[in-house]
């Protein structure tokens, strides 16, 4: 008997290419899940547009809308509970998830990082800076990591990693492009692994 579909929220801030590849994987594999909410700190970004075009509920929520950070965190939790969210996928989300939210969803939040954690993670390691650091360090390979989000952020349990080569003439941009394509394949596989772990 098929399990009920796991209810997912994606947190995005940008184009949403990871969101779109997850959405496609759910339809094509198929995966026993559905994305029921797209949450973003930006009201008009590619991810939010994609959600609206595909009938997925959106929530634009930022700290600035609230009198305190705690109220912001409480409102985020309330919205997630209202949508009966079971797992949260951070997909190009450029804000820290409030600790209260991480505590409310223990081992339920995944993040994708564009490098092979534990290396090239932590403060300041996001976007193009990651790839510049990998090249600077003379690494022969890079890749992407899907990990669980805990209070220490990039230090949660690693669920899955994919590797890509670093080529001699790579720039930060060319490496970023190769890693982003790798992220799209990786997140789909990582979600499949998560659902297998959770739906057993
Ligand atoms: C990219 O830098 C990606 O490496 C990281 O989030 C950024 C934007 O991703 N995961 P997306 O296109 O918005 O999914």
PDB file of C-alpha atoms and ligand atoms in Angstrom:
ATOM      1  CA  UNK A   1       0.000   0.000   0.000  1.00  0.00           C
ATOM      2  CA  UNK A   2       1.529   3.330  -1.043  1.00  0.00           C
ATOM      3  CA  UNK A   3       2.324   5.605   1.854  1.00  0.00           C
ATOM      4  CA  UNK A   4       0.634   8.998   1.922  1.00  0.00           C
ATOM      5  CA  UNK A   5       2.712  11.540   0.014  1.00  0.00           C
ATOM      6  CA  UNK A   6       5.314  13.223   2.219  1.00  0.00           C
ATOM      7  CA  UNK A   7       4.460  16.946   2.413  1.00  0.00           C
ATOM      8  CA  UNK A   8       7.473  19.111   1.530  1.00  0.00           C
ATOM      9  CA  UNK A   9       8.270  22.802   1.834  1.00  0.00           C
ATOM     10  CA  UNK A  10      11.098  24.323  -0.205  1.00  0.00           C
ATOM     11  CA  UNK A  11      12.914  27.424   1.057  1.00  0.00           C
ATOM     12  CA  UNK A  12      14.358  29.509  -1.770  1.00  0.00           C
ATOM     13  CA  UNK A  13      15.857  32.957  -2.410  1.00  0.00           C
ATOM     14  CA  UNK A  14      16.810  32.893  -6.071  1.00  0.00           C
ATOM     15  CA  UNK A  15      16.214  31.283  -9.473  1.00  0.00           C
ATOM     16  CA  UNK A  16      14.937  28.083  -7.913  1.00  0.00           C
ATOM     17  CA  UNK A  17      16.822  25.749 -10.270  1.00  0.00           C
ATOM     18  CA  UNK A  18      17.187  23.270  -7.408  1.00  0.00           C
ATOM     19  CA  UNK A  19      13.466  23.639  -6.585  1.00  0.00           C
ATOM     20  CA  UNK A  20      12.582  22.995 -10.228  1.00  0.00           C
ATOM     21  CA  UNK A  21      14.801  19.923 -10.482  1.00  0.00           C
ATOM     22  CA  UNK A  22      13.244  18.482  -7.298  1.00  0.00           C
ATOM     23  CA  UNK A  23       9.754  19.198  -8.648  1.00  0.00           C
ATOM     24  CA  UNK A  24      10.646  17.449 -11.924  1.00  0.00           C
ATOM     25  CA  UNK A  25      12.166  14.438 -10.133  1.00  0.00           C
ATOM     26  CA  UNK A  26       9.008  13.983  -8.024  1.00  0.00           C
ATOM     27  CA  UNK A  27       6.938  13.900 -11.210  1.00  0.00           C
ATOM     28  CA  UNK A  28       9.300  11.773 -13.295  1.00  0.00           C
ATOM     29  CA  UNK A  29      10.771   9.152 -10.981  1.00  0.00           C
ATOM     30  CA  UNK A  30       8.111   9.365  -9.421  1.00  0.00           C
ATOM     31  CA  UNK A  31       8.696  10.057  -5.745  1.00  0.00           C
ATOM     32  CA  UNK A  32       6.056   9.603  -3.054  1.00  0.00           C
ATOM     33  CA  UNK A  33       6.108  13.253  -2.004  1.00  0.00           C
ATOM     34  CA  UNK A  34       4.632  16.583  -2.978  1.00  0.00           C
ATOM     35  CA  UNK A  35       5.918  20.128  -2.658  1.00  0.00           C
ATOM     36  CA  UNK A  36       3.046  21.990  -0.984  1.00  0.00           C
ATOM     37  CA  UNK A  37       4.773  25.253  -0.021  1.00  0.00           C
ATOM     38  CA  UNK A  38       7.500  27.513  -1.394  1.00  0.00           C
ATOM     39  CA  UNK A  39       8.799  29.883   1.295  1.00  0.00           C
ATOM     40  CA  UNK A  40      11.118  32.752   0.443  1.00  0.00           C
ATOM     41  CA  UNK A  41      12.631  35.894   1.899  1.00  0.00           C
ATOM     42  CA  UNK A  42      12.097  37.450  -1.552  1.00  0.00           C
ATOM     43  CA  UNK A  43       8.597  38.025  -2.907  1.00  0.00           C
ATOM     44  CA  UNK A  44       9.616  38.141  -6.569  1.00  0.00           C
ATOM     45  CA  UNK A  45      12.249  35.559  -7.449  1.00  0.00           C
ATOM     46  CA  UNK A  46      12.390  32.736  -9.965  1.00  0.00           C
ATOM     47  CA  UNK A  47      11.463  30.149  -7.354  1.00  0.00           C
ATOM     48  CA  UNK A  48       8.334  32.007  -6.237  1.00  0.00           C
ATOM     49  CA  UNK A  49       7.287  32.542  -9.848  1.00  0.00           C
ATOM     50  CA  UNK A  50       7.718  28.836 -10.595  1.00  0.00           C
ATOM     51  CA  UNK A  51       5.627  27.947  -7.525  1.00  0.00           C
ATOM     52  CA  UNK A  52       2.850  30.328  -8.575  1.00  0.00           C
ATOM     53  CA  UNK A  53       2.886  28.972 -12.143  1.00  0.00           C
ATOM     54  CA  UNK A  54       2.503  25.442 -10.773  1.00  0.00           C
ATOM     55  CA  UNK A  55      -0.205  26.029  -8.196  1.00  0.00           C
ATOM     56  CA  UNK A  56       2.135  25.621  -5.225  1.00  0.00           C
ATOM     57  CA  UNK A  57       1.348  27.818  -2.210  1.00  0.00           C
ATOM     58  CA  UNK A  58       3.916  30.549  -1.588  1.00  0.00           C
ATOM     59  CA  UNK A  59       4.870  32.421   1.545  1.00  0.00           C
ATOM     60  CA  UNK A  60       6.990  35.550   1.473  1.00  0.00           C
ATOM     61  CA  UNK A  61       8.317  35.928   5.015  1.00  0.00           C
ATOM     62  CA  UNK A  62      11.215  37.948   6.361  1.00  0.00           C
ATOM     63  CA  UNK A  63      12.429  39.090   9.758  1.00  0.00           C
ATOM     64  CA  UNK A  64      11.717  42.716   8.775  1.00  0.00           C
ATOM     65  CA  UNK A  65       7.952  42.026   8.815  1.00  0.00           C
ATOM     66  CA  UNK A  66       8.023  41.293  12.542  1.00  0.00           C
ATOM     67  CA  UNK A  67       8.678  43.236  15.744  1.00  0.00           C
ATOM     68  CA  UNK A  68      11.173  40.613  16.898  1.00  0.00           C
ATOM     69  CA  UNK A  69      13.187  37.693  15.570  1.00  0.00           C
ATOM     70  CA  UNK A  70      11.298  35.318  17.868  1.00  0.00           C
ATOM     71  CA  UNK A  71       7.960  36.431  16.391  1.00  0.00           C
ATOM     72  CA  UNK A  72       9.414  35.867  12.926  1.00  0.00           C
ATOM     73  CA  UNK A  73      10.489  32.340  13.878  1.00  0.00           C
ATOM     74  CA  UNK A  74       7.113  31.598  15.490  1.00  0.00           C
ATOM     75  CA  UNK A  75       5.278  32.793  12.378  1.00  0.00           C
ATOM     76  CA  UNK A  76       7.452  30.573  10.189  1.00  0.00           C
ATOM     77  CA  UNK A  77       6.719  27.551  12.390  1.00  0.00           C
ATOM     78  CA  UNK A  78       2.990  28.382  12.399  1.00  0.00           C
ATOM     79  CA  UNK A  79       2.895  28.527   8.598  1.00  0.00           C
ATOM     80  CA  UNK A  80       4.750  25.205   8.319  1.00  0.00           C
ATOM     81  CA  UNK A  81       2.340  23.561  10.770  1.00  0.00           C
ATOM     82  CA  UNK A  82      -0.665  25.039   8.923  1.00  0.00           C
ATOM     83  CA  UNK A  83       0.579  23.376   5.713  1.00  0.00           C
ATOM     84  CA  UNK A  84       1.253  20.123   7.639  1.00  0.00           C
ATOM     85  CA  UNK A  85       4.857  20.199   6.412  1.00  0.00           C
ATOM     86  CA  UNK A  86       6.844  17.046   7.207  1.00  0.00           C
ATOM     87  CA  UNK A  87      10.184  17.870   5.571  1.00  0.00           C
ATOM     88  CA  UNK A  88      11.854  21.131   4.566  1.00  0.00           C
ATOM     89  CA  UNK A  89      14.275  21.346   1.630  1.00  0.00           C
ATOM     90  CA  UNK A  90      16.556  24.399   1.602  1.00  0.00           C
ATOM     91  CA  UNK A  91      17.183  25.072  -2.087  1.00  0.00           C
ATOM     92  CA  UNK A  92      19.220  28.202  -2.636  1.00  0.00           C
ATOM     93  CA  UNK A  93      17.899  29.782   0.569  1.00  0.00           C
ATOM     94  CA  UNK A  94      20.222  32.636   1.510  1.00  0.00           C
ATOM     95  CA  UNK A  95      19.110  33.150   5.106  1.00  0.00           C
ATOM     96  CA  UNK A  96      19.868  31.220   8.276  1.00  0.00           C
ATOM     97  CA  UNK A  97      16.926  29.067   9.398  1.00  0.00           C
ATOM     98  CA  UNK A  98      15.959  30.232  12.907  1.00  0.00           C
ATOM     99  CA  UNK A  99      17.092  27.781  15.596  1.00  0.00           C
ATOM    100  CA  UNK A 100      13.494  27.500  16.836  1.00  0.00           C
ATOM    101  CA  UNK A 101      12.516  26.203  13.391  1.00  0.00           C
ATOM    102  CA  UNK A 102      15.412  23.720  13.344  1.00  0.00           C
ATOM    103  CA  UNK A 103      14.317  22.499  16.796  1.00  0.00           C
ATOM    104  CA  UNK A 104      10.686  22.217  15.657  1.00  0.00           C
ATOM    105  CA  UNK A 105      11.786  20.005  12.717  1.00  0.00           C
ATOM    106  CA  UNK A 106      14.609  17.818  14.065  1.00  0.00           C
ATOM    107  CA  UNK A 107      16.298  15.735  11.339  1.00  0.00           C
ATOM    108  CA  UNK A 108      13.628  16.976   8.957  1.00  0.00           C
ATOM    109  CA  UNK A 109      15.472  19.798   7.193  1.00  0.00           C
ATOM    110  CA  UNK A 110      17.859  19.209   4.271  1.00  0.00           C
ATOM    111  CA  UNK A 111      20.230  21.721   2.717  1.00  0.00           C
ATOM    112  CA  UNK A 112      22.322  21.520  -0.407  1.00  0.00           C
ATOM    113  CA  UNK A 113      25.805  22.982  -0.304  1.00  0.00           C
ATOM    114  CA  UNK A 114      27.862  23.487  -3.496  1.00  0.00           C
ATOM    115  CA  UNK A 115      31.027  21.783  -2.187  1.00  0.00           C
ATOM    116  CA  UNK A 116      32.234  18.534  -0.601  1.00  0.00           C
ATOM    117  CA  UNK A 117      31.529  19.210   3.111  1.00  0.00           C
ATOM    118  CA  UNK A 118      33.042  19.238   5.647  1.00  0.00           C
ATOM    119  CA  UNK A 119      35.557  21.150   3.507  1.00  0.00           C
ATOM    120  CA  UNK A 120      34.606  24.595   2.150  1.00  0.00           C
ATOM    121  CA  UNK A 121      31.638  25.072   4.485  1.00  0.00           C
ATOM    122  CA  UNK A 122      30.769  27.520   7.248  1.00  0.00           C
ATOM    123  CA  UNK A 123      30.906  31.283   7.457  1.00  0.00           C
ATOM    124  CA  UNK A 124      31.106  33.102   4.127  1.00  0.00           C
ATOM    125  CA  UNK A 125      31.141  29.847   2.133  1.00  0.00           C
ATOM    126  CA  UNK A 126      28.225  30.410  -0.210  1.00  0.00           C
ATOM    127  CA  UNK A 127      27.705  30.986  -3.932  1.00  0.00           C
ATOM    128  CA  UNK A 128      30.735  31.928  -6.010  1.00  0.00           C
ATOM    129  CA  UNK A 129      32.961  32.298  -2.906  1.00  0.00           C
ATOM    130  CA  UNK A 130      32.904  28.517  -2.434  1.00  0.00           C
ATOM    131  CA  UNK A 131      34.222  27.812  -5.922  1.00  0.00           C
ATOM    132  CA  UNK A 132      36.874  30.523  -5.681  1.00  0.00           C
ATOM    133  CA  UNK A 133      38.110  28.910  -2.442  1.00  0.00           C
ATOM    134  CA  UNK A 134      38.191  25.441  -4.054  1.00  0.00           C
ATOM    135  CA  UNK A 135      40.276  26.767  -6.967  1.00  0.00           C
ATOM    136  CA  UNK A 136      42.487  28.760  -4.600  1.00  0.00           C
ATOM    137  CA  UNK A 137      43.174  25.586  -2.631  1.00  0.00           C
ATOM    138  CA  UNK A 138      44.216  23.755  -5.818  1.00  0.00           C
ATOM    139  CA  UNK A 139      41.614  21.018  -5.366  1.00  0.00           C
ATOM    140  CA  UNK A 140      41.410  18.434  -8.157  1.00  0.00           C
ATOM    141  CA  UNK A 141      37.722  17.768  -7.523  1.00  0.00           C
ATOM    142  CA  UNK A 142      34.697  19.458  -6.045  1.00  0.00           C
ATOM    143  CA  UNK A 143      31.019  18.600  -5.898  1.00  0.00           C
ATOM    144  CA  UNK A 144      27.865  19.091  -3.848  1.00  0.00           C
ATOM    145  CA  UNK A 145      26.531  17.871  -0.519  1.00  0.00           C
ATOM    146  CA  UNK A 146      23.012  17.315   0.785  1.00  0.00           C
ATOM    147  CA  UNK A 147      23.056  17.320   4.585  1.00  0.00           C
ATOM    148  CA  UNK A 148      20.628  17.561   7.479  1.00  0.00           C
ATOM    149  CA  UNK A 149      20.426  21.033   9.039  1.00  0.00           C
ATOM    150  CA  UNK A 150      21.075  21.228  12.752  1.00  0.00           C
ATOM    151  CA  UNK A 151      21.921  24.117  15.047  1.00  0.00           C
ATOM    152  CA  UNK A 152      25.468  24.094  13.673  1.00  0.00           C
ATOM    153  CA  UNK A 153      24.161  24.518  10.128  1.00  0.00           C
ATOM    154  CA  UNK A 154      26.672  23.057   7.629  1.00  0.00           C
ATOM    155  CA  UNK A 155      27.681  20.412  10.198  1.00  0.00           C
ATOM    156  CA  UNK A 156      24.557  18.234  10.143  1.00  0.00           C
ATOM    157  CA  UNK A 157      24.661  14.554   9.068  1.00  0.00           C
ATOM    158  CA  UNK A 158      25.631  14.188   5.400  1.00  0.00           C
ATOM    159  CA  UNK A 159      22.938  12.330   3.449  1.00  0.00           C
ATOM    160  CA  UNK A 160      24.578  12.193   0.008  1.00  0.00           C
ATOM    161  CA  UNK A 161      27.411  13.751  -2.012  1.00  0.00           C
ATOM    162  CA  UNK A 162      28.286  13.822  -5.718  1.00  0.00           C
ATOM    163  CA  UNK A 163      31.754  14.675  -7.046  1.00  0.00           C
ATOM    164  CA  UNK A 164      32.792  16.629 -10.152  1.00  0.00           C
ATOM    165  CA  UNK A 165      36.303  17.184 -11.560  1.00  0.00           C
ATOM    166  CA  UNK A 166      38.047  20.544 -11.289  1.00  0.00           C
ATOM    167  CA  UNK A 167      39.560  21.226 -14.737  1.00  0.00           C
ATOM    168  CA  UNK A 168      42.914  23.007 -15.218  1.00  0.00           C
ATOM    169  CA  UNK A 169      41.339  25.984 -17.003  1.00  0.00           C
ATOM    170  CA  UNK A 170      38.360  26.280 -14.643  1.00  0.00           C
ATOM    171  CA  UNK A 171      37.228  29.684 -13.455  1.00  0.00           C
ATOM    172  CA  UNK A 172      34.932  30.128 -10.450  1.00  0.00           C
ATOM    173  CA  UNK A 173      32.092  30.553 -12.943  1.00  0.00           C
ATOM    174  CA  UNK A 174      32.816  27.410 -14.977  1.00  0.00           C
ATOM    175  CA  UNK A 175      33.180  25.354 -11.797  1.00  0.00           C
ATOM    176  CA  UNK A 176      29.976  26.890 -10.360  1.00  0.00           C
ATOM    177  CA  UNK A 177      28.103  25.841 -13.488  1.00  0.00           C
ATOM    178  CA  UNK A 178      29.395  22.244 -13.322  1.00  0.00           C
ATOM    179  CA  UNK A 179      28.561  22.024  -9.600  1.00  0.00           C
ATOM    180  CA  UNK A 180      25.058  23.463 -10.076  1.00  0.00           C
ATOM    181  CA  UNK A 181      24.247  20.777 -12.656  1.00  0.00           C
ATOM    182  CA  UNK A 182      25.593  18.204 -10.196  1.00  0.00           C
ATOM    183  CA  UNK A 183      23.347  19.696  -7.460  1.00  0.00           C
ATOM    184  CA  UNK A 184      20.254  19.132  -9.563  1.00  0.00           C
ATOM    185  CA  UNK A 185      20.994  15.402  -9.972  1.00  0.00           C
ATOM    186  CA  UNK A 186      22.132  15.111  -6.358  1.00  0.00           C
ATOM    187  CA  UNK A 187      19.051  16.645  -4.708  1.00  0.00           C
ATOM    188  CA  UNK A 188      16.722  14.317  -6.608  1.00  0.00           C
ATOM    189  CA  UNK A 189      18.707  11.270  -5.437  1.00  0.00           C
ATOM    190  CA  UNK A 190      19.024  12.602  -1.894  1.00  0.00           C
ATOM    191  CA  UNK A 191      15.263  13.144  -1.656  1.00  0.00           C
ATOM    192  CA  UNK A 192      14.668   9.593  -2.887  1.00  0.00           C
ATOM    193  CA  UNK A 193      17.063   8.333  -0.178  1.00  0.00           C
ATOM    194  CA  UNK A 194      15.351  10.462   2.508  1.00  0.00           C
ATOM    195  CA  UNK A 195      11.914   9.135   1.556  1.00  0.00           C
ATOM    196  CA  UNK A 196      13.191   5.561   1.609  1.00  0.00           C
ATOM    197  CA  UNK A 197      14.657   6.169   5.090  1.00  0.00           C
ATOM    198  CA  UNK A 198      11.479   7.820   6.347  1.00  0.00           C
ATOM    199  CA  UNK A 199       8.815   5.737   4.641  1.00  0.00           C
ATOM    200  CA  UNK A 200      10.230   2.373   5.698  1.00  0.00           C
TER     201      UNK A 200
HETATM  202  C1  LIG B   1      23.440  28.228  -6.042  1.00  0.00           C
HETATM  203  O1  LIG B   1      24.607  28.961  -5.687  1.00  0.00           O
HETATM  204  C2  LIG B   1      23.521  26.828  -5.530  1.00  0.00           C
HETATM  205  O2  LIG B   1      24.874  26.377  -5.540  1.00  0.00           O
HETATM  206  C3  LIG B   1      23.035  26.954  -4.118  1.00  0.00           C
HETATM  207  O3  LIG B   1      22.021  27.950  -4.171  1.00  0.00           O
HETATM  208  C4  LIG B   1      22.288  28.846  -5.278  1.00  0.00           C
HETATM  209  C5  LIG B   1      21.092  29.099  -6.163  1.00  0.00           C
HETATM  210  O4  LIG B   1      20.423  27.934  -6.410  1.00  0.00           O
HETATM  211  N1  LIG B   1      22.520  25.708  -3.619  1.00  0.00           N
HETATM  212  P1  LIG B   1      18.956  27.929  -7.118  1.00  0.00           P
HETATM  213  O5  LIG B   1      19.190  28.044  -8.610  1.00  0.00           O
HETATM  214  O6  LIG B   1      18.163  29.115  -6.602  1.00  0.00           O
HETATM  215  O7  LIG B   1      18.366  26.604  -6.744  1.00  0.00           O
END
